[in-house]
Each structure stands twice: as C-alpha cells, then as structure tokens.
C-alpha cells in the first residue's frame, strides 16, 4: 500500500564559491561526533521503540545546533537541516525509512567534514589538526595502517595523497553498496542504493575518471520507485562499471611533491578544490517512495520529501504555519474518511505525522505529545478508519495546543481520543454487527406475543423497527465496508457511506426515520389506550370475523 504520493527525484544546485561563508571558527568535532552517534543510535532504537528513537533524534538536533555555526557551506547546512527534519517525519513510518534519511544526513556530514578538513590542510588552519584528520579517517572506515599513512601524508604536506586515500575508501563503499543492490522493489535494494548515493556525494569530486554523476544515481532510484526493473538493471550495470573505472583511476597514488602544498586564503570548500579532479559537489535529495511488490505494508519504504533548497525569496515557516500544516493534513484525512476513502485518509495521516514532527518545541515538549504521535501512528494502520477516529485526533491536537499555552483542556476531546484508542477498528465493527443481528429479537418476540392482526400492535412493531434502523445500518454496512477495506474491494469499501454515523448528510434521513417511528408508535399506543378504555370510549379494532381474537380483545 502506497502511504504517500511518489515525489520526483530532485538534485539541488551545484555549490559555488558564493555559497560559502568565511568563518574563523574550526568545525566542532565534539558536536559532529555527538550528531553522528545520536543518528546512528536512532536507527538502532527505532526497531524496538519509536519513543527511544525520538529521544535520540532530539539529541541529534541539539548536537546540530552546536555544529551549525561551524559549518562553512550554507547549502550543505540547509541540506543537513532538512535531512534531520525528514528523519523526524520518517520516524512515524517504518525503520527503513528512518535509516534512509539518516544515510542522507550522514553523507552530508562526511562531505562537510571532508571539505573543511582538506581546506584546513591547504590553508594551515586549525581544521588541519591530526585530531580532525583522525575523525575523518574513522568516518571513512580507514584501518589503523591506512590512518597512519594518511596522517603521514598530511604532515608532509601531501594534500593530493590525503584526498586520494579518502576518495579511494569512499569509492570502495560505493562499490560494496552497488554490489548488494538488486533490480527489485525491496527495502534492502532501496537502502543499498541510497547508501551508495550518500557515499558518492562525498567522492563526486573525483568522479571524472568514471564518468559518473549524482543524477545517474537519482535516475536509478527513480526507476526503483517506479517499478521499472529492466531500466534499473541497466542503470545498476552502468553505475557498477563507472565505479569500477573510478576505482581503477584511483588505484595508484599521486606522485609525492617535494614541497608542501601552498597555503591559500580561500575559505571553506574553495580550498578543498585543490584535490585532484575537484568539481562542485551536488546534494542528492531524499529519494521517492518505494513500494515493494512482494513485501508487506509494514516493510514498505516511503522516504520523506527532499530537504528544500535555500531561497531568500521564501520566508521561513513559523510555528503557527507548522502547526497549521498538521491541521491541514488531518482535515484532508477527515474529508477522505468521510466519503469512504480509507486509503486516502491514511495517506493524509502519514503527512500529518510528518508535519507533527516539525511543530514548535513548545508543543513537542508538552505533556501528551508522545501520546498524540502514537495515536496518529496507530490510526494509519487502523482498519476500518472512520471519520470519528480522525475527529478525535483533531481534538487531541487542540488539547495539546491548549496545554502548551497553559489553558484548560477539553475533557470531551480527551474522552473522545481515549475512546478512539479502544472502541474503534474491528472491535467497533463486530459490536455493531452483533447488535444489528439482535435487532430482530424484540421484533420477533413482539409478534409472537401479540400477533400481527391488531393494526395498533403492527404500528408499534414498525415504529420499533424504524428506531432500531440506525443500529442495523451501522452493523450491516459497517461490516461490509470493513471487509472491503481489508480485501481492497472499492465497491464494498464505500459501503460505510450508507451508515447514519458517516457524515452530516445522513442526519435528515435519521430525523425522518425517527419522526416516522414516533408517529407510528404514538398511533399504536393511542389505539391500544382507546381499546382499553383509557382514552375516550372503548374502541374495537376492525378485525375479520373469521379470525380469532388476540388476548387484548378477549379482555
């Protein structure tokens, strides 16, 4: 089941020198390490607890706040910020989706560390220290021996050899990820291809030897999400061949220079361009959703939308805008559920979950936020999904806002949200189906006890049937709608529209049935009262002489 619409893969603009900002402050290694550790821990924790993963993402956000002022490339910073926001949105879905967003963030982090470290080595800034070089070696997975050689090249001023060692390690990571990728729509194939893309983002300035571009990885991801496995197989072959060519071009180390590389006054990524074959890097956006053909809905991958490119013409969203985005998604989910479209409603709930992860900190730290996140997540998998379930979520969000503002919350909204956690889904369906079946019992007993020849008793029986009609319709058509939702049969899925609790359009029908029931019941009981002499003179009902009398006529 596709939980969100398939987005077109995008590549952000190339990073020119104008995108860098001079900074005398060295990159914060403590904040970088804390950010990397928190992101990796969030991926590990998500398999067991979404709450624990959210705590790790909060720690990652705090670490990024400390790291951000020390990052020199503004577009890399924007991309990393968007990746962290996307990770929060992915938290509400599957573990694979969170891991995909973390892979994007980690790739951008390595790229920033790589660029600024090489710039520091070239310019003699504090970012060329052995400590930062050691962190870079660990991030690229270099062995102890390779790390020692890297530091030796750095100490000798051999910047091309330092870049070569790091690029060769990254190309090996790309090759390994591509080798594990298969031309099939599975989360494993998607994650391997996303991992290859993340590592290629780091090494793309050495890609001229293999003729590879980030757009080629984007094409492969788009083919995977679109189910074009034949084209994907061709793209994977091309990527593997290009990576092999790139690895061959990096097989031999650059010749050693007799003197250290000259220091430059460039800042940020401009100095890093002294590496062989340097080209302006591009940032890959988060790929489109993957809907595996042979996997269950729980294993489907729907990565979040790509981080937006920085644009001075667009004003930053406010806390009110981000909260309004949640209400907007919930409103669309309510509209879809109200006309019997549970699939569309669940898709909008997925969007609401993503928007809920980006609400202001005042809401995220308020009591009840985690419970509301869990309720929205549970509603996405609820079958059948009814309008009342979404209305309860809207009331829960309203209460969260009130609590964050220090105002009194609505007890009715809180009770509605509590009821939706238990009396919903198949429990509600089965209870009303049982009640619908039991509606026939009092009607049968009434006919058995008093017979059907007396017109007054007949009127009372029909009135009772009309009063029970809403319960009968809810039980019958609610059950048919639930079966259609599970079986994926569109005609049955819309059967819930025939219940009187689905929407406001049913209120006139309910009022008409109630009016008829009241009128027939009043007519029947008035006739009985007259027959017993309680109202006016005793009236005998018109009964054929050939038929026997009921017990009330014998009296």
GROMACS .gro file of C-alpha atoms in nm, residues 36-282:
model
  247
   36UNK     CA    1   2.676   1.107   1.430
   37UNK     CA    2   2.633   0.896   1.743
   38UNK     CA    3   2.276   1.015   1.802
   39UNK     CA    4   2.169   0.950   1.442
   40UNK     CA    5   2.317   0.600   1.442
   41UNK     CA    6   2.156   0.529   1.780
   42UNK     CA    7   1.817   0.647   1.648
   43UNK     CA    8   1.834   0.390   1.368
   44UNK     CA    9   1.917   0.112   1.615
   45UNK     CA   10   1.647   0.218   1.862
   46UNK     CA   11   1.367   0.253   1.606
   47UNK     CA   12   1.331  -0.124   1.562
   48UNK     CA   13   1.223  -0.157   1.925
   49UNK     CA   14   1.087   0.178   2.036
   50UNK     CA   15   0.979   0.486   1.844
   51UNK     CA   16   0.998   0.684   2.167
   52UNK     CA   17   1.362   0.592   2.223
   53UNK     CA   18   1.441   0.682   1.862
   54UNK     CA   19   1.268   1.019   1.908
   55UNK     CA   20   1.486   1.087   2.214
   56UNK     CA   21   1.795   1.018   2.005
   57UNK     CA   22   1.671   1.250   1.730
   58UNK     CA   23   1.619   1.523   1.992
   59UNK     CA   24   1.980   1.474   2.098
   60UNK     CA   25   2.087   1.488   1.734
   61UNK     CA   26   1.901   1.817   1.688
   62UNK     CA   27   2.077   1.962   1.992
   63UNK     CA   28   2.415   1.849   1.855
   64UNK     CA   29   2.335   2.002   1.515
   65UNK     CA   30   2.254   2.333   1.685
   66UNK     CA   31   2.610   2.335   1.821
   67UNK     CA   32   2.761   2.218   1.492
   68UNK     CA   33   2.573   2.452   1.258
   69UNK     CA   34   2.770   2.774   1.335
   70UNK     CA   35   3.095   2.595   1.246
   71UNK     CA   36   2.978   2.469   0.904
   72UNK     CA   37   3.102   2.693   0.624
   73UNK     CA   38   2.889   2.582   0.332
   74UNK     CA   39   2.539   2.717   0.368
   75UNK     CA   40   2.372   2.483   0.123
   76UNK     CA   41   2.526   2.180   0.289
   77UNK     CA   42   2.394   2.321   0.616
   78UNK     CA   43   2.047   2.364   0.467
   79UNK     CA   44   2.053   2.012   0.328
   80UNK     CA   45   2.162   1.866   0.661
   81UNK     CA   46   1.894   2.059   0.847
   82UNK     CA   47   1.631   1.930   0.605
   83UNK     CA   48   1.759   1.574   0.644
   84UNK     CA   49   1.720   1.595   1.022
   85UNK     CA   50   1.366   1.728   0.985
   86UNK     CA   51   1.295   1.448   0.738
   87UNK     CA   52   1.426   1.194   0.990
   88UNK     CA   53   1.164   1.311   1.237
   89UNK     CA   54   0.895   1.268   0.976
   90UNK     CA   55   1.025   0.922   0.884
   91UNK     CA   56   1.014   0.818   1.249
   92UNK     CA   57   0.638   0.782   1.222
   93UNK     CA   58   0.671   0.525   0.946
   94UNK     CA   59   0.899   0.223   0.906
   95UNK     CA   60   1.253   0.176   1.043
   96UNK     CA   61   1.384   0.152   0.686
   97UNK     CA   62   1.252   0.499   0.609
   98UNK     CA   63   1.429   0.646   0.910
   99UNK     CA   64   1.752   0.472   0.811
  100UNK     CA   65   1.725   0.611   0.457
  101UNK     CA   66   1.701   0.966   0.588
  102UNK     CA   67   1.989   0.910   0.828
  103UNK     CA   68   2.203   0.781   0.539
  104UNK     CA   69   2.140   1.109   0.359
  105UNK     CA   70   2.231   1.313   0.669
  106UNK     CA   71   2.548   1.113   0.733
  107UNK     CA   72   2.659   1.157   0.373
  108UNK     CA   73   2.619   1.534   0.402
  109UNK     CA   74   2.806   1.534   0.732
  110UNK     CA   75   3.101   1.345   0.583
  111UNK     CA   76   3.106   1.579   0.286
  112UNK     CA   77   3.126   1.884   0.515
  113UNK     CA   78   3.399   1.727   0.728
  114UNK     CA   79   3.594   1.619   0.417
  115UNK     CA   80   3.580   1.963   0.256
  116UNK     CA   81   3.670   2.163   0.565
  117UNK     CA   82   3.949   1.927   0.667
  118UNK     CA   83   4.115   1.947   0.325
  119UNK     CA   84   4.067   2.323   0.330
  120UNK     CA   85   4.236   2.334   0.669
  121UNK     CA   86   4.529   2.123   0.548
  122UNK     CA   87   4.570   2.351   0.248
  123UNK     CA   88   4.538   2.677   0.438
  124UNK     CA   89   4.711   2.583   0.759
  125UNK     CA   90   4.402   2.646   0.974
  126UNK     CA   91   4.317   2.456   1.296
  127UNK     CA   92   4.095   2.229   1.089
  128UNK     CA   93   4.408   2.059   0.959
  129UNK     CA   94   4.496   1.920   1.302
  130UNK     CA   95   4.565   1.546   1.350
  131UNK     CA   96   4.254   1.521   1.572
  132UNK     CA   97   4.018   1.625   1.292
  133UNK     CA   98   4.209   1.413   1.044
  134UNK     CA   99   4.171   1.113   1.276
  135UNK     CA  100   3.795   1.169   1.297
  136UNK     CA  101   3.778   1.190   0.919
  137UNK     CA  102   3.972   0.862   0.889
  138UNK     CA  103   3.726   0.689   1.126
  139UNK     CA  104   3.428   0.827   0.934
  140UNK     CA  105   3.571   0.681   0.612
  141UNK     CA  106   3.642   0.346   0.777
  142UNK     CA  107   4.020   0.353   0.731
  143UNK     CA  108   4.225   0.085   0.900
  144UNK     CA  109   4.495   0.171   1.155
  145UNK     CA  110   4.764   0.129   0.892
  146UNK     CA  111   4.579   0.349   0.641
  147UNK     CA  112   4.516   0.610   0.911
  148UNK     CA  113   4.885   0.623   0.995
  149UNK     CA  114   4.971   0.670   0.627
  150UNK     CA  115   4.704   0.940   0.597
  151UNK     CA  116   4.850   1.136   0.886
  152UNK     CA  117   5.199   1.094   0.746
  153UNK     CA  118   5.090   1.238   0.411
  154UNK     CA  119   4.921   1.525   0.593
  155UNK     CA  120   5.231   1.600   0.798
  156UNK     CA  121   5.438   1.601   0.479
  157UNK     CA  122   5.205   1.845   0.307
  158UNK     CA  123   5.091   1.587   0.050
  159UNK     CA  124   4.735   1.710   0.009
  160UNK     CA  125   4.669   1.518  -0.318
  161UNK     CA  126   4.768   1.192  -0.146
  162UNK     CA  127   4.542   1.270   0.152
  163UNK     CA  128   4.248   1.331  -0.082
  164UNK     CA  129   4.335   1.017  -0.279
  165UNK     CA  130   4.328   0.791   0.028
  166UNK     CA  131   3.991   0.924   0.136
  167UNK     CA  132   3.842   0.908  -0.213
  168UNK     CA  133   3.959   0.553  -0.262
  169UNK     CA  134   3.795   0.447   0.066
  170UNK     CA  135   3.468   0.615  -0.032
  171UNK     CA  136   3.469   0.450  -0.376
  172UNK     CA  137   3.506   0.113  -0.206
  173UNK     CA  138   3.194   0.191  -0.001
  174UNK     CA  139   3.005   0.286  -0.319
  175UNK     CA  140   3.115  -0.036  -0.490
  176UNK     CA  141   3.008  -0.252  -0.196
  177UNK     CA  142   2.664  -0.087  -0.178
  178UNK     CA  143   2.607  -0.119  -0.553
  179UNK     CA  144   2.714  -0.484  -0.545
  180UNK     CA  145   2.445  -0.552  -0.283
  181UNK     CA  146   2.174  -0.368  -0.480
  182UNK     CA  147   1.933  -0.579  -0.684
  183UNK     CA  148   1.694  -0.474  -0.963
  184UNK     CA  149   1.387  -0.533  -0.749
  185UNK     CA  150   1.148  -0.325  -0.540
  186UNK     CA  151   1.254  -0.413  -0.187
  187UNK     CA  152   1.359  -0.203   0.113
  188UNK     CA  153   1.701  -0.371   0.109
  189UNK     CA  154   1.765  -0.270  -0.252
  190UNK     CA  155   1.646   0.081  -0.182
  191UNK     CA  156   1.870   0.121   0.125
  192UNK     CA  157   2.175  -0.016  -0.057
  193UNK     CA  158   2.121   0.224  -0.345
  194UNK     CA  159   2.063   0.513  -0.104
  195UNK     CA  160   2.383   0.418   0.081
  196UNK     CA  161   2.576   0.420  -0.246
  197UNK     CA  162   2.432   0.762  -0.328
  198UNK     CA  163   2.534   0.900   0.011
  199UNK     CA  164   2.892   0.783  -0.026
  200UNK     CA  165   2.912   0.906  -0.385
  201UNK     CA  166   2.809   1.250  -0.260
  202UNK     CA  167   3.139   1.255  -0.069
  203UNK     CA  168   3.358   1.135  -0.355
  204UNK     CA  169   3.190   1.302  -0.652
  205UNK     CA  170   3.481   1.549  -0.698
  206UNK     CA  171   3.691   1.251  -0.812
  207UNK     CA  172   3.420   1.112  -1.038
  208UNK     CA  173   3.564   1.238  -1.366
  209UNK     CA  174   3.765   0.919  -1.400
  210UNK     CA  175   3.448   0.706  -1.401
  211UNK     CA  176   3.217   0.944  -1.586
  212UNK     CA  177   2.962   0.919  -1.304
  213UNK     CA  178   2.720   1.188  -1.189
  214UNK     CA  179   2.486   1.214  -0.893
  215UNK     CA  180   2.198   1.239  -1.141
  216UNK     CA  181   2.270   0.881  -1.254
  217UNK     CA  182   2.214   0.755  -0.901
  218UNK     CA  183   1.896   0.963  -0.892
  219UNK     CA  184   1.776   0.802  -1.213
  220UNK     CA  185   1.833   0.457  -1.066
  221UNK     CA  186   1.638   0.545  -0.753
  222UNK     CA  187   1.354   0.684  -0.961
  223UNK     CA  188   1.343   0.364  -1.166
  224UNK     CA  189   1.338   0.156  -0.850
  225UNK     CA  190   1.046   0.352  -0.704
  226UNK     CA  191   0.859   0.337  -1.035
  227UNK     CA  192   0.898  -0.038  -1.062
  228UNK     CA  193   1.094  -0.018  -1.390
  229UNK     CA  194   1.322  -0.308  -1.301
  230UNK     CA  195   1.451  -0.352  -1.656
  231UNK     CA  196   1.579   0.006  -1.671
  232UNK     CA  197   1.702  -0.027  -1.313
  233UNK     CA  198   1.908  -0.330  -1.408
  234UNK     CA  199   2.068  -0.131  -1.691
  235UNK     CA  200   2.136   0.163  -1.459
  236UNK     CA  201   2.293  -0.060  -1.196
  237UNK     CA  202   2.520  -0.211  -1.459
  238UNK     CA  203   2.625   0.137  -1.574
  239UNK     CA  204   2.687   0.253  -1.217
  240UNK     CA  205   2.893  -0.053  -1.135
  241UNK     CA  206   3.101  -0.013  -1.449
  242UNK     CA  207   3.156   0.356  -1.379
  243UNK     CA  208   3.251   0.284  -1.019
  244UNK     CA  209   3.495   0.016  -1.133
  245UNK     CA  210   3.651   0.265  -1.376
  246UNK     CA  211   3.671   0.523  -1.099
  247UNK     CA  212   3.833   0.271  -0.865
  248UNK     CA  213   4.087   0.187  -1.136
  249UNK     CA  214   4.174   0.555  -1.176
  250UNK     CA  215   4.241   0.570  -0.803
  251UNK     CA  216   4.442   0.251  -0.791
  252UNK     CA  217   4.775   0.436  -0.798
  253UNK     CA  218   4.866   0.708  -0.551
  254UNK     CA  219   4.955   1.054  -0.685
  255UNK     CA  220   5.323   1.130  -0.706
  256UNK     CA  221   5.472   1.286  -0.398
  257UNK     CA  222   5.559   1.654  -0.419
  258UNK     CA  223   5.889   1.788  -0.296
  259UNK     CA  224   5.730   2.075  -0.108
  260UNK     CA  225   5.409   2.114   0.088
  261UNK     CA  226   5.107   2.244  -0.097
  262UNK     CA  227   5.095   2.621  -0.087
  263UNK     CA  228   4.865   2.781   0.163
  264UNK     CA  229   4.570   2.971   0.026
  265UNK     CA  230   4.344   3.238   0.164
  266UNK     CA  231   4.034   3.065   0.037
  267UNK     CA  232   3.778   2.956   0.283
  268UNK     CA  233   3.554   2.650   0.314
  269UNK     CA  234   3.511   2.426   0.016
  270UNK     CA  235   3.712   2.655  -0.214
  271UNK     CA  236   4.036   2.534  -0.064
  272UNK     CA  237   3.924   2.175  -0.089
  273UNK     CA  238   3.914   2.213  -0.466
  274UNK     CA  239   4.289   2.158  -0.475
  275UNK     CA  240   4.213   1.785  -0.467
  276UNK     CA  241   4.256   1.603  -0.798
  277UNK     CA  242   3.967   1.648  -1.037
  278UNK     CA  243   3.769   1.861  -0.794
  279UNK     CA  244   3.423   1.963  -0.909
  280UNK     CA  245   3.149   2.150  -0.725
  281UNK     CA  246   2.953   1.891  -0.524
  282UNK     CA  247   2.580   1.846  -0.552
   0.00000   0.00000   0.00000
